[in-house]
PDB file of C-alpha atoms and ligand atoms in Angstrom:
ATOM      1  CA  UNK S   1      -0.502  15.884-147.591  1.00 86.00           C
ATOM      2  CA  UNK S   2       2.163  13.663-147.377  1.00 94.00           C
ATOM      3  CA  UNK S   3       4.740  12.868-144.412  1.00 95.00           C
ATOM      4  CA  UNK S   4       8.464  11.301-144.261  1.00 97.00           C
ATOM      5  CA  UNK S   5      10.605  11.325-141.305  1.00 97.00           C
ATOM      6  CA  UNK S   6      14.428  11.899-142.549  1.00 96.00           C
ATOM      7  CA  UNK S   7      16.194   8.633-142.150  1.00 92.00           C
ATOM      8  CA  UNK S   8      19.593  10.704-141.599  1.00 91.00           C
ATOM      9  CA  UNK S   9      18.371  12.352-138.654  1.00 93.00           C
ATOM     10  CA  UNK S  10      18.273  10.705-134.511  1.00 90.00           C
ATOM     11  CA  UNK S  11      20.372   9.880-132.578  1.00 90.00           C
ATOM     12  CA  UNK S  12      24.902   9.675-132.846  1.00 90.00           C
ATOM     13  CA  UNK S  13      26.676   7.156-132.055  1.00 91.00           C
ATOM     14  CA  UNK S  14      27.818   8.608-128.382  1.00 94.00           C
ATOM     15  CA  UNK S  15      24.262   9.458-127.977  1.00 93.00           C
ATOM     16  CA  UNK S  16      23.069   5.470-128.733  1.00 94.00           C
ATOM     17  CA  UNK S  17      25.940   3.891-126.992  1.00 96.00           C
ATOM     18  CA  UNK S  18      25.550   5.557-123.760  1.00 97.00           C
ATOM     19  CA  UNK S  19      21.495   4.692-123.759  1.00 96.00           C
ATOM     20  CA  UNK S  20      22.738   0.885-124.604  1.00 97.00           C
ATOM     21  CA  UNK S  21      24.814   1.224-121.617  1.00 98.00           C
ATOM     22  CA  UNK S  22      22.120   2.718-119.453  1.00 98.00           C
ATOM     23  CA  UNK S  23      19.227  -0.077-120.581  1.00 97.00           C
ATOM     24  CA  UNK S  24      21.891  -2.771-120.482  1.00 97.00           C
ATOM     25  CA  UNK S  25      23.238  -2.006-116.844  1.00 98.00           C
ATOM     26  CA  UNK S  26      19.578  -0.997-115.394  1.00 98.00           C
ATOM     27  CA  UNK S  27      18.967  -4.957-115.930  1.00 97.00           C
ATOM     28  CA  UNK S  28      21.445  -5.350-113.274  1.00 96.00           C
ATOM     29  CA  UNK S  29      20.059  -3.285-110.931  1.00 95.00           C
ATOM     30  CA  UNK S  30      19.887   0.394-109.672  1.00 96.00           C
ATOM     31  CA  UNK S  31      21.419   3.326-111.657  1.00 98.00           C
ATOM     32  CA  UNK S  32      21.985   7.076-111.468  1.00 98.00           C
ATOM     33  CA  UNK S  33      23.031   8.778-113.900  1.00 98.00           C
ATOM     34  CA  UNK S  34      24.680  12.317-113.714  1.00 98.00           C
ATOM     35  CA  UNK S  35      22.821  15.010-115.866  1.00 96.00           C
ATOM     36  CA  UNK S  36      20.254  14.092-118.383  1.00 95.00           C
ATOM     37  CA  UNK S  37      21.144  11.068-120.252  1.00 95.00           C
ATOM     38  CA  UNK S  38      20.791  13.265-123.448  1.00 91.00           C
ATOM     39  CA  UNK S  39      18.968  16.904-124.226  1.00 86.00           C
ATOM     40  CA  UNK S  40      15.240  15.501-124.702  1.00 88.00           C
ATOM     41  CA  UNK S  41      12.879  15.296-122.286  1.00 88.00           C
ATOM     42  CA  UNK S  42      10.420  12.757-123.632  1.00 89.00           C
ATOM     43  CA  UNK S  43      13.714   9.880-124.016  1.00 92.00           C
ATOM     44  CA  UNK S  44      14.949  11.229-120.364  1.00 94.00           C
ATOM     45  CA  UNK S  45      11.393  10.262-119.011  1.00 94.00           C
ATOM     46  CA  UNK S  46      11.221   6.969-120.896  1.00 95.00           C
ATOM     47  CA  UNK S  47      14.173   5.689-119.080  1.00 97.00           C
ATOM     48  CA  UNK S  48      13.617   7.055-115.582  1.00 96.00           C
ATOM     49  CA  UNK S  49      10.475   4.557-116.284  1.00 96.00           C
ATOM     50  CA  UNK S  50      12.562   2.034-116.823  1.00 96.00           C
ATOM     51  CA  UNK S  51      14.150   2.824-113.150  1.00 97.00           C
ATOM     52  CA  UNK S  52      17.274   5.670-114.252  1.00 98.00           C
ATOM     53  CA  UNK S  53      17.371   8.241-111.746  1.00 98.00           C
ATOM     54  CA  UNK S  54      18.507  11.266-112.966  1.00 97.00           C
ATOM     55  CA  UNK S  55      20.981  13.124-110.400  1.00 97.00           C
ATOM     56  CA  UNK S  56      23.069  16.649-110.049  1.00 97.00           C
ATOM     57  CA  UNK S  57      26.769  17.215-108.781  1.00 96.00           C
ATOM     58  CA  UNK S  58      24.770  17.962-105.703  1.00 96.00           C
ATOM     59  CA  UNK S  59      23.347  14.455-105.217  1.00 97.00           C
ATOM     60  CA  UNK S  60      26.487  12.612-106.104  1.00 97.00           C
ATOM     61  CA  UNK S  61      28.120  13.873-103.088  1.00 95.00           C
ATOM     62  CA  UNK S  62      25.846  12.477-100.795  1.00 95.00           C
ATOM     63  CA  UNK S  63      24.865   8.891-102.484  1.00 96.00           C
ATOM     64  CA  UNK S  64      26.005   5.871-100.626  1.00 95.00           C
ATOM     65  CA  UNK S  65      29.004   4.366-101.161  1.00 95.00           C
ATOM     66  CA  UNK S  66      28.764   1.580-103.923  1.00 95.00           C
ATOM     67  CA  UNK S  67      25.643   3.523-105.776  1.00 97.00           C
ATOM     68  CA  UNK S  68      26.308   2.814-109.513  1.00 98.00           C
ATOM     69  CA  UNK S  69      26.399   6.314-111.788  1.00 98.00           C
ATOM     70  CA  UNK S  70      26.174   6.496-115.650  1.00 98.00           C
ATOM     71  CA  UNK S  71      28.389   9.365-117.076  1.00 98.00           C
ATOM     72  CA  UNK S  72      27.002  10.067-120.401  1.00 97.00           C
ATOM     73  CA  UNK S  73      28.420  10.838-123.882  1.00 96.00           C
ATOM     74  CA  UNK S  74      29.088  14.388-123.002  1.00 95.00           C
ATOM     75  CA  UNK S  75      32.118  13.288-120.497  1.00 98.00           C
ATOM     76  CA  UNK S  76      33.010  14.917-117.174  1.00 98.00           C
ATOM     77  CA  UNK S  77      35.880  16.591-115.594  1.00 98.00           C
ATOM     78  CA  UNK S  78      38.049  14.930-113.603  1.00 98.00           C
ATOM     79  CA  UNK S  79      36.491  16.561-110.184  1.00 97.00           C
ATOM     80  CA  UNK S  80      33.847  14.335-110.806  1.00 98.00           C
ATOM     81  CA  UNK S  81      36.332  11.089-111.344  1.00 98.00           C
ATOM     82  CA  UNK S  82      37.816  12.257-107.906  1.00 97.00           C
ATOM     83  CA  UNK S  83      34.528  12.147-106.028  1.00 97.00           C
ATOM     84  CA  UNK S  84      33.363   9.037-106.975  1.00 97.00           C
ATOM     85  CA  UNK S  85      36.415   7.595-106.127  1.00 97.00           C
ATOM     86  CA  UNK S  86      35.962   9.476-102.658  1.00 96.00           C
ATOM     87  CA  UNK S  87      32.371   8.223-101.949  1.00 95.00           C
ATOM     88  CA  UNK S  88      33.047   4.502-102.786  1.00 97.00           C
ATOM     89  CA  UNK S  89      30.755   5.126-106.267  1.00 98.00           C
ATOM     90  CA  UNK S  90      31.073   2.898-108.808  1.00 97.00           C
ATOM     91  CA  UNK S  91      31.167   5.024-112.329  1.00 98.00           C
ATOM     92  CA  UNK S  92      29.906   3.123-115.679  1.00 98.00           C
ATOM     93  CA  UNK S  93      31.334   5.393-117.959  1.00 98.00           C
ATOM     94  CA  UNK S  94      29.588   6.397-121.033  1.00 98.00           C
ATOM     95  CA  UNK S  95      31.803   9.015-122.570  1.00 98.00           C
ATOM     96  CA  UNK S  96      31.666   9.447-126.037  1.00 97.00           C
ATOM     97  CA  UNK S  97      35.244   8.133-127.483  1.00 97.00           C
ATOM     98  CA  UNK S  98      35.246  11.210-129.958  1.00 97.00           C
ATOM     99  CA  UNK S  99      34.919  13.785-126.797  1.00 98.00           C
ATOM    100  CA  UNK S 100      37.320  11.226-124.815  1.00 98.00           C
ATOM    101  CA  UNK S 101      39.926  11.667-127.516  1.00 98.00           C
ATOM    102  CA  UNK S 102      39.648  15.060-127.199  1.00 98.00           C
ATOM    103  CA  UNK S 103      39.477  15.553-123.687  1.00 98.00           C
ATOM    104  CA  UNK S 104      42.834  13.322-123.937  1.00 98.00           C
ATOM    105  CA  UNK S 105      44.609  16.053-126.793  1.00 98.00           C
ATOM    106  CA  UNK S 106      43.169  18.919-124.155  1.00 98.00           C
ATOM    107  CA  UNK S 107      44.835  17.512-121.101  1.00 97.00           C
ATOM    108  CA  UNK S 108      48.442  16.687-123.227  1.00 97.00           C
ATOM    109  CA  UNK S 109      48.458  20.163-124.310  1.00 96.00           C
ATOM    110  CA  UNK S 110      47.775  21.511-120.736  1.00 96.00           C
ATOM    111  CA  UNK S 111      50.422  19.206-119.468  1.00 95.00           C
ATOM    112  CA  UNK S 112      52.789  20.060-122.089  1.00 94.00           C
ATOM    113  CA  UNK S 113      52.176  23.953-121.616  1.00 91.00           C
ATOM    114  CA  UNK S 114      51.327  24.785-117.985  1.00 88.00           C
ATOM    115  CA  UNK S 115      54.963  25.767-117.176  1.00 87.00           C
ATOM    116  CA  UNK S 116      55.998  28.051-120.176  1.00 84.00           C
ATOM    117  CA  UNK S 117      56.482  30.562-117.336  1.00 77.00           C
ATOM    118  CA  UNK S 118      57.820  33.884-120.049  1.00 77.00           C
ATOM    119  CA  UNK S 119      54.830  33.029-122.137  1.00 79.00           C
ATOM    120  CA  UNK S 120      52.238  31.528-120.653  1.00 83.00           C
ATOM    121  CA  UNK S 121      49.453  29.884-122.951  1.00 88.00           C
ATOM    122  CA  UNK S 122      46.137  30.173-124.003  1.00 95.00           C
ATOM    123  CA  UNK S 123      43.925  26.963-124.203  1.00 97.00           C
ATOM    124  CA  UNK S 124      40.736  28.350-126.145  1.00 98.00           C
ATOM    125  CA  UNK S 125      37.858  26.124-126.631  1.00 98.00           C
ATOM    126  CA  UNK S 126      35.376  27.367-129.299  1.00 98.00           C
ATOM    127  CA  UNK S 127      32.200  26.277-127.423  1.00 96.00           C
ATOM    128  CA  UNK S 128      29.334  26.948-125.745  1.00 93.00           C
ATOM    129  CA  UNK S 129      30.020  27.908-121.807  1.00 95.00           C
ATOM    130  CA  UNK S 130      28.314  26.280-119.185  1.00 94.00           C
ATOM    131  CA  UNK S 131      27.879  23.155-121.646  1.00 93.00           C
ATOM    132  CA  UNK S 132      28.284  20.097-120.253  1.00 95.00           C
ATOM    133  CA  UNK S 133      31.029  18.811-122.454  1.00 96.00           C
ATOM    134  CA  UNK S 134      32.687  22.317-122.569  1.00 98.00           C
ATOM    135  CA  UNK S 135      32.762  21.798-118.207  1.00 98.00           C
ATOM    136  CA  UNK S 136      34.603  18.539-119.211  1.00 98.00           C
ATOM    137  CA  UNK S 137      36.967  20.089-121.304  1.00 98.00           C
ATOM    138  CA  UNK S 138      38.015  23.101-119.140  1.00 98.00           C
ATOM    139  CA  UNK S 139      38.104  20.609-116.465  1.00 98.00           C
ATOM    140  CA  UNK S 140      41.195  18.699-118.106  1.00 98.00           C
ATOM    141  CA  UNK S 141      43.253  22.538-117.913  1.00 97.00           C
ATOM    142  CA  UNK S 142      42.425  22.890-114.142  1.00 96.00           C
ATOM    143  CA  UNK S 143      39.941  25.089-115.413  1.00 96.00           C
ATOM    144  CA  UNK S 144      42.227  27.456-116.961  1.00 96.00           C
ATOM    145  CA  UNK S 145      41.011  27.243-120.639  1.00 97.00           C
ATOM    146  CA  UNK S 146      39.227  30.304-122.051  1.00 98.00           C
ATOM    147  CA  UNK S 147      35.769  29.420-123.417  1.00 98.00           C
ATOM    148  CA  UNK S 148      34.496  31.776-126.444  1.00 97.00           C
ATOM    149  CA  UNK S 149      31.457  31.624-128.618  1.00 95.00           C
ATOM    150  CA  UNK S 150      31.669  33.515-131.253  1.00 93.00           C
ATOM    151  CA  UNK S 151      34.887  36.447-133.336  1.00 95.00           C
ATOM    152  CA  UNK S 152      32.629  38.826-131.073  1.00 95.00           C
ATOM    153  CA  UNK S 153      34.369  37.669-128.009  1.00 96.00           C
ATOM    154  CA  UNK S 154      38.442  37.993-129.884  1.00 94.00           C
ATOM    155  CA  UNK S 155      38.911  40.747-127.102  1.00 94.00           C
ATOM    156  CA  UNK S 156      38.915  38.221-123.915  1.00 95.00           C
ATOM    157  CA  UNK S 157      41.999  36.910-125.829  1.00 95.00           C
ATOM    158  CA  UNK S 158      45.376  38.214-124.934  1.00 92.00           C
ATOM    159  CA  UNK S 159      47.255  38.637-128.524  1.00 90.00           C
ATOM    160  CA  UNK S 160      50.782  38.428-127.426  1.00 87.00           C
ATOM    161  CA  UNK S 161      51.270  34.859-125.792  1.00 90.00           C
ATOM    162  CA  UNK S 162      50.634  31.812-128.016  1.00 93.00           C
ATOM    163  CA  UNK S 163      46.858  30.232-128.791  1.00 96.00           C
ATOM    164  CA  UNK S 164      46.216  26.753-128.456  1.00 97.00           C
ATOM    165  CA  UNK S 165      42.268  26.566-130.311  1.00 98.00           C
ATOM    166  CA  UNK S 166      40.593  23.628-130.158  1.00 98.00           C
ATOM    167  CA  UNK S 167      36.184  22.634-130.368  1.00 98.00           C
ATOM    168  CA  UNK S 168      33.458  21.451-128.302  1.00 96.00           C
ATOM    169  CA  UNK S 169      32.298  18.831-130.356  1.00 94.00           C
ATOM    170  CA  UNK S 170      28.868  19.916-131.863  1.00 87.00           C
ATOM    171  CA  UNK S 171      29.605  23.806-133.054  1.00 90.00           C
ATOM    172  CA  UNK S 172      29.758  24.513-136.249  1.00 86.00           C
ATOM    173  CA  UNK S 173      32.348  23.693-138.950  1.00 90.00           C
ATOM    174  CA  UNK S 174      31.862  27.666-140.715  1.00 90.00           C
ATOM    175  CA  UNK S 175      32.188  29.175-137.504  1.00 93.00           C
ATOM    176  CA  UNK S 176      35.347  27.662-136.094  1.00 96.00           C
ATOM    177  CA  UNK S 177      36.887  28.652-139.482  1.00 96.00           C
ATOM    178  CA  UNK S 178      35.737  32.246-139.381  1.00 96.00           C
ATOM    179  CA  UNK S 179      37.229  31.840-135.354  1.00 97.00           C
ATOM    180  CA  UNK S 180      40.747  31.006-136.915  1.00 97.00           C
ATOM    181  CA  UNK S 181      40.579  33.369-139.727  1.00 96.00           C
ATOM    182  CA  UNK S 182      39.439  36.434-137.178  1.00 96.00           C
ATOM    183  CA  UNK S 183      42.397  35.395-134.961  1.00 95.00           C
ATOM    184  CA  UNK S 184      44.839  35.145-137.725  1.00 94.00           C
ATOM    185  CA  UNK S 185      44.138  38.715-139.288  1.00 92.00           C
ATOM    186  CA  UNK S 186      44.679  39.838-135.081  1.00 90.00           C
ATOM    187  CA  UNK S 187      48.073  38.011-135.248  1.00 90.00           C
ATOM    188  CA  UNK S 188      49.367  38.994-138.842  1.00 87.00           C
ATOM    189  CA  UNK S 189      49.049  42.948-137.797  1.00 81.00           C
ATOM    190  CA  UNK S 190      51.628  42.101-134.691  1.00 81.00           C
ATOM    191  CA  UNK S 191      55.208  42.936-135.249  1.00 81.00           C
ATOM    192  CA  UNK S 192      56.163  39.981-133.123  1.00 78.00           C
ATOM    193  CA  UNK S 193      53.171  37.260-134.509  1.00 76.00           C
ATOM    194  CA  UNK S 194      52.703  34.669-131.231  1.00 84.00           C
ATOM    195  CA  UNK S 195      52.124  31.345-132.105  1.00 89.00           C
ATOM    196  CA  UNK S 196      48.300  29.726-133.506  1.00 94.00           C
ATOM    197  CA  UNK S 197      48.108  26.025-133.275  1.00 96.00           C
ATOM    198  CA  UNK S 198      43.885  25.438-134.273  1.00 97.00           C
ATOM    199  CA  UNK S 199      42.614  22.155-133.610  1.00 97.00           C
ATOM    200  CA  UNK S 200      39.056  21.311-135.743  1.00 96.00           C
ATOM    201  CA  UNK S 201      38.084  19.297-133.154  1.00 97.00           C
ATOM    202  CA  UNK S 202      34.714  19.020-134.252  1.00 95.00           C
ATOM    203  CA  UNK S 203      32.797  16.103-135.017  1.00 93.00           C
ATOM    204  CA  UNK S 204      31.982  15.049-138.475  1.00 88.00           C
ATOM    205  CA  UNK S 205      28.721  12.723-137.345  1.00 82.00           C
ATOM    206  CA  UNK S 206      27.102  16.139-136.684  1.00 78.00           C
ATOM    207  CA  UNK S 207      29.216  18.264-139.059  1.00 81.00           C
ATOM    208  CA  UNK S 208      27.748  16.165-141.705  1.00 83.00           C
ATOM    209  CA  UNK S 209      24.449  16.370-140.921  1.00 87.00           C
ATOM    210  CA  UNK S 210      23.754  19.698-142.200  1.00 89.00           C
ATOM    211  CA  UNK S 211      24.261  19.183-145.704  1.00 90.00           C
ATOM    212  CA  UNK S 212      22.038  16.239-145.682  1.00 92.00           C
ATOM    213  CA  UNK S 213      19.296  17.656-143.353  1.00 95.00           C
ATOM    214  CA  UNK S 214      19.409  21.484-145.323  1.00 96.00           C
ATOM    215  CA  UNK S 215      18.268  18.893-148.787  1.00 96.00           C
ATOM    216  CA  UNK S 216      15.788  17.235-146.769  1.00 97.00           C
ATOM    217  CA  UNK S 217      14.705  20.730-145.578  1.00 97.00           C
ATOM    218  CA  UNK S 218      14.835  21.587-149.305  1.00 97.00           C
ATOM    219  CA  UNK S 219      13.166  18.784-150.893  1.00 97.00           C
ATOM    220  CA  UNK S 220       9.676  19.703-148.110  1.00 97.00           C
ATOM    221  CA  UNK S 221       6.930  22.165-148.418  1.00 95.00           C
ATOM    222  CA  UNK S 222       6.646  22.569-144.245  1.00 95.00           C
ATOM    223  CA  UNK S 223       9.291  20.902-141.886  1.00 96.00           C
ATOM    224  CA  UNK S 224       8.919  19.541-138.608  1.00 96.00           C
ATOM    225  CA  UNK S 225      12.257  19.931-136.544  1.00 97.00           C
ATOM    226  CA  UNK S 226      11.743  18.018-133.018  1.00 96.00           C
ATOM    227  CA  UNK S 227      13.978  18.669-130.589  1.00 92.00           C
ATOM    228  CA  UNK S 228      14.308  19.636-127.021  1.00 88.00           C
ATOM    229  CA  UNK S 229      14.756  22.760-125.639  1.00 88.00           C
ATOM    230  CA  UNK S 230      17.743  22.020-123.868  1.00 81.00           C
ATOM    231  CA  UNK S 231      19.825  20.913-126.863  1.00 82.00           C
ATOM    232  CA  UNK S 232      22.585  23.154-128.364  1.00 79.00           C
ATOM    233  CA  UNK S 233      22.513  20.334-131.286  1.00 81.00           C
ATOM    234  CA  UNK S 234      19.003  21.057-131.416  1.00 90.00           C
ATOM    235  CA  UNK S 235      19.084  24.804-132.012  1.00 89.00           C
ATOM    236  CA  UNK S 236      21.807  24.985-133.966  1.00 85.00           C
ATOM    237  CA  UNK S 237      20.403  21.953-136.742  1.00 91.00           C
ATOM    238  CA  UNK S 238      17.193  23.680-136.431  1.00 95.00           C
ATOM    239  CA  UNK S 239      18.596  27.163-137.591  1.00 93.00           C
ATOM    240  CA  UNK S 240      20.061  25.447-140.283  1.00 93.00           C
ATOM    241  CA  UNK S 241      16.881  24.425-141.827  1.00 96.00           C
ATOM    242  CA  UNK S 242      15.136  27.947-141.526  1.00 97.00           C
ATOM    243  CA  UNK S 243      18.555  29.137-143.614  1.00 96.00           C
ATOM    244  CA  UNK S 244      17.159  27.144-146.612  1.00 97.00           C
ATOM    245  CA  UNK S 245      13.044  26.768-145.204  1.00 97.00           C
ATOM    246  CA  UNK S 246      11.802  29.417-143.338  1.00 95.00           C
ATOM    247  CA  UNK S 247       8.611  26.960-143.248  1.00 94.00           C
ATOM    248  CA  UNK S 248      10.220  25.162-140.410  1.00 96.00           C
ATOM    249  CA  UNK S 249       9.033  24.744-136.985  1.00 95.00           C
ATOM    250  CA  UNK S 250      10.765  23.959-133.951  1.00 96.00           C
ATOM    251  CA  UNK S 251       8.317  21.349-131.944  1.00 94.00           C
ATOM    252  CA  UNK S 252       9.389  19.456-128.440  1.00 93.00           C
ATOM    253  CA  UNK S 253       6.439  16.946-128.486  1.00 92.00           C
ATOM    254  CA  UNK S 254       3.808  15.121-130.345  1.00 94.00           C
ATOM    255  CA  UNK S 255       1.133  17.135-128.227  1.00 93.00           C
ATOM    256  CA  UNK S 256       2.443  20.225-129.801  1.00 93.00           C
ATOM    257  CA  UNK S 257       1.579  19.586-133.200  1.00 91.00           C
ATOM    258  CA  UNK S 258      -2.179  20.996-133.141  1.00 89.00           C
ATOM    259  CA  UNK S 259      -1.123  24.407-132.128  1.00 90.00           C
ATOM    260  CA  UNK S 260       2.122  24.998-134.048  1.00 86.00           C
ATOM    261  CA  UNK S 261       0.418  23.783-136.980  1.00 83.00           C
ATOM    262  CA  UNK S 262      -3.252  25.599-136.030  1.00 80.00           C
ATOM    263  CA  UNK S 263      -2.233  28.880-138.599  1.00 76.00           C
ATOM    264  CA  UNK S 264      -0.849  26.923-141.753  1.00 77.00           C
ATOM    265  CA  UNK S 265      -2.752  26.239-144.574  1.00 77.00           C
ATOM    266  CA  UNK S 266      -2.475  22.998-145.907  1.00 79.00           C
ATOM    267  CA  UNK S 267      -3.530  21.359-149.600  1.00 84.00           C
ATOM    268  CA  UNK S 268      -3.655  17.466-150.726  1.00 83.00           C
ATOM    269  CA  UNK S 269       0.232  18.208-152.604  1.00 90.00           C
ATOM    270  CA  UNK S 270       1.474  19.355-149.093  1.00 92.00           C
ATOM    271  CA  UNK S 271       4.986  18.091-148.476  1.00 95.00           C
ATOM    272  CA  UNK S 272       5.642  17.419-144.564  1.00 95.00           C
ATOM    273  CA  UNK S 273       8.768  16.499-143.471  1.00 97.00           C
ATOM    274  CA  UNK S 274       9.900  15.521-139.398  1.00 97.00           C
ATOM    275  CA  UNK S 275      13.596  15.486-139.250  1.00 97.00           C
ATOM    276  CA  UNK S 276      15.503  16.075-135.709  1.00 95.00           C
ATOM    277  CA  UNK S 277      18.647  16.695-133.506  1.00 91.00           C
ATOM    278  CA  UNK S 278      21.569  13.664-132.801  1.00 87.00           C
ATOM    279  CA  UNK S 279      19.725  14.215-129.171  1.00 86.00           C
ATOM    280  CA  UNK S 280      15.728  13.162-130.919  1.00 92.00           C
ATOM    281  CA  UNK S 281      14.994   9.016-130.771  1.00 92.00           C
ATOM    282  CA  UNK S 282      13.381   7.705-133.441  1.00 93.00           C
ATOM    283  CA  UNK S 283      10.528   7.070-131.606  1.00 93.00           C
ATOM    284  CA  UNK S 284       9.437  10.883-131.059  1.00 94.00           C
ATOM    285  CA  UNK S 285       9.639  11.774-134.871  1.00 96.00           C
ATOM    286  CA  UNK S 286       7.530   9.214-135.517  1.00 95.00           C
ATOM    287  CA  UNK S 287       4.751  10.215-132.730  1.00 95.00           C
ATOM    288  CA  UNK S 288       4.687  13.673-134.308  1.00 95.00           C
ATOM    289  CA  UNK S 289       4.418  11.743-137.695  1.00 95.00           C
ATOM    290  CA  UNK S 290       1.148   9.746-136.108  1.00 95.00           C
ATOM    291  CA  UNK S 291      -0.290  12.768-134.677  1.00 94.00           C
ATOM    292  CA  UNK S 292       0.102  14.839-137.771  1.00 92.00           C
ATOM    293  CA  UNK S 293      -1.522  11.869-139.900  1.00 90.00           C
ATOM    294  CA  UNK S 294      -4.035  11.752-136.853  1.00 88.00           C
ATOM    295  CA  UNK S 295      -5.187  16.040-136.841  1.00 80.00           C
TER     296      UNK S 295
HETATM  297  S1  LIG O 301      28.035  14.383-131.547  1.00 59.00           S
HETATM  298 FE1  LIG O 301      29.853  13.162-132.012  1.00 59.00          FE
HETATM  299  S2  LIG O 301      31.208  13.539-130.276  1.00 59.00           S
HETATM  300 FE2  LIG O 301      29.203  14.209-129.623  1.00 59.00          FE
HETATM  301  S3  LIG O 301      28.327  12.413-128.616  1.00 59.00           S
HETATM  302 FE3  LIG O 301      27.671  12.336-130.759  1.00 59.00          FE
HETATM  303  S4  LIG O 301      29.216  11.027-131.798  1.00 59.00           S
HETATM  304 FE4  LIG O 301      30.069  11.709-129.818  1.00 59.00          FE
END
């Protein structure tokens, strides 16, 4: 059997900058930070050993004044700006730059729009709901902006006042195109056609990924895909390997690998590969790797 670890998958850039930010200001003393630092459970715990508390909207509101809080790459709405500011907290902010920017073309478009009294506006953000980022977004349109997931959900859309489409960061390329197409065919049957203006908002250090991880996928006899649970990325990058290797297993944690792995069959030509989400460190695909070489 042999074992790589794809060198294309770990970790963004949001994702690494905000943990530089959280390891370089835990040296200067205590720090919250609000929400899991990122969508895996095994890097979550090895920085709340390093002294990161992990907090909810709940625990902000009753911190002491001068606490220090992370935000992380996902961003924040500005309600959560506001209450810091109330409390005395100081906020290191950690915001991605890509979903900053966007938040930024969100709130301009808001601003721009939130008065066109005849025809009011849609903001639509292709996204997941409930998703962190997505809160931030919706946040910047006073929570106004509709949130859809899929052409399935074309009927919450109201047809006859202009669409302003736009993208959480980490959905899929394919699927915000087959969004715009679905609400272009709507528009094109209207006698009066309102006005589309679609965004692709979407960012290209995941978009790219799946090209690159579907050949790893490929190029493998069984792969590995470790993620956490709690990681859109994670299930989305993951289907995306089953598409082209339906030998692939979703796995959290090295002490997982015994029992997914308990039913396969495997020769001395076995290819293994461990690839992961922009949410899995380094670290983790390698543990699996050890623990695979190990069983
Ligand atoms: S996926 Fe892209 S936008 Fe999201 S945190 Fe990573 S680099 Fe930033």
């Amino acid at each position: 059997m042999t074992i790589s670890i794809d060198s294309n998958s770990g970790f963004c850039f949001g994702v690494t900058r905000a943990i530089q930010a959280a390891e370089s200001e835990l040296q200067k003393g205590s720090l919250y930070c609000l929400g899991d630092i990122v969508h895996n459970g095994q890097e979550v715990a090895r920085l709340e050993l390093k002294g990161l508390a992990t907090i909810d909207y709940d625990d902000l509101r009753t911190l002491p004044s001068h606490s220090r809080v992370l935000l992380r790459a996902h961003g924040e709405p500005p309600s959560t700006y506001w209450i810091a500011q109330q409390r005395g907290i100081e906020i290191i902010d950690a915001t991605c730059p890509v979903v900053k920017k966007l938040q930024d073309r969100i709130r301009a478009c808001y601003e721009t729009h939130k008065n066109d009294e005849t025809v009011p506006p849609q903001i639509v953000i292709y996204g997941k709901p409930g998703h962190a980022e997505v809160i931030g977004l919706q946040g910047q349109t006073n929570n106004t902006a509709i949130v859809i997931e899929s052409v399935d959900q074309l009927d919450r859309l109201d047809f006859h006042r202009p669409i302003y489409l736009f993208s959480q960061t980490t959905k899929s390329v394919e699927g915000f195109h087959a969004l715009v197409e679905a609400i272009k065919s709507k528009i094109s049957n209207l006698k009066s056609p309102i006005a589309l203006e679609a965004h692709d908002t979407i960012c290209r250090s995941v978009a790219n990924r799946v090209k690159e991880l579907q050949a790893f996928a490929r190029a493998n006899d069984i792969v590995l895909f470790v993620g956490g649970t709690k990681s859109s990325n994670a299930k989305v990058l993951y289907k995306n390997c089953v598409e082209v290797n339906p030998n692939t297993i979703f796995i959290s944690s090295p002490d997982e690998v015994e029992d997914k792995l308990s039913t396969l069959n495997f020769q001395p030509s076995t290819r293994v590969g461990i690839c992961g989400a922009t949410s899995t460190p380094l670290w983790l695909m390698e543990a699996v790797s050890e623990r695979l070489s190990a069983s």
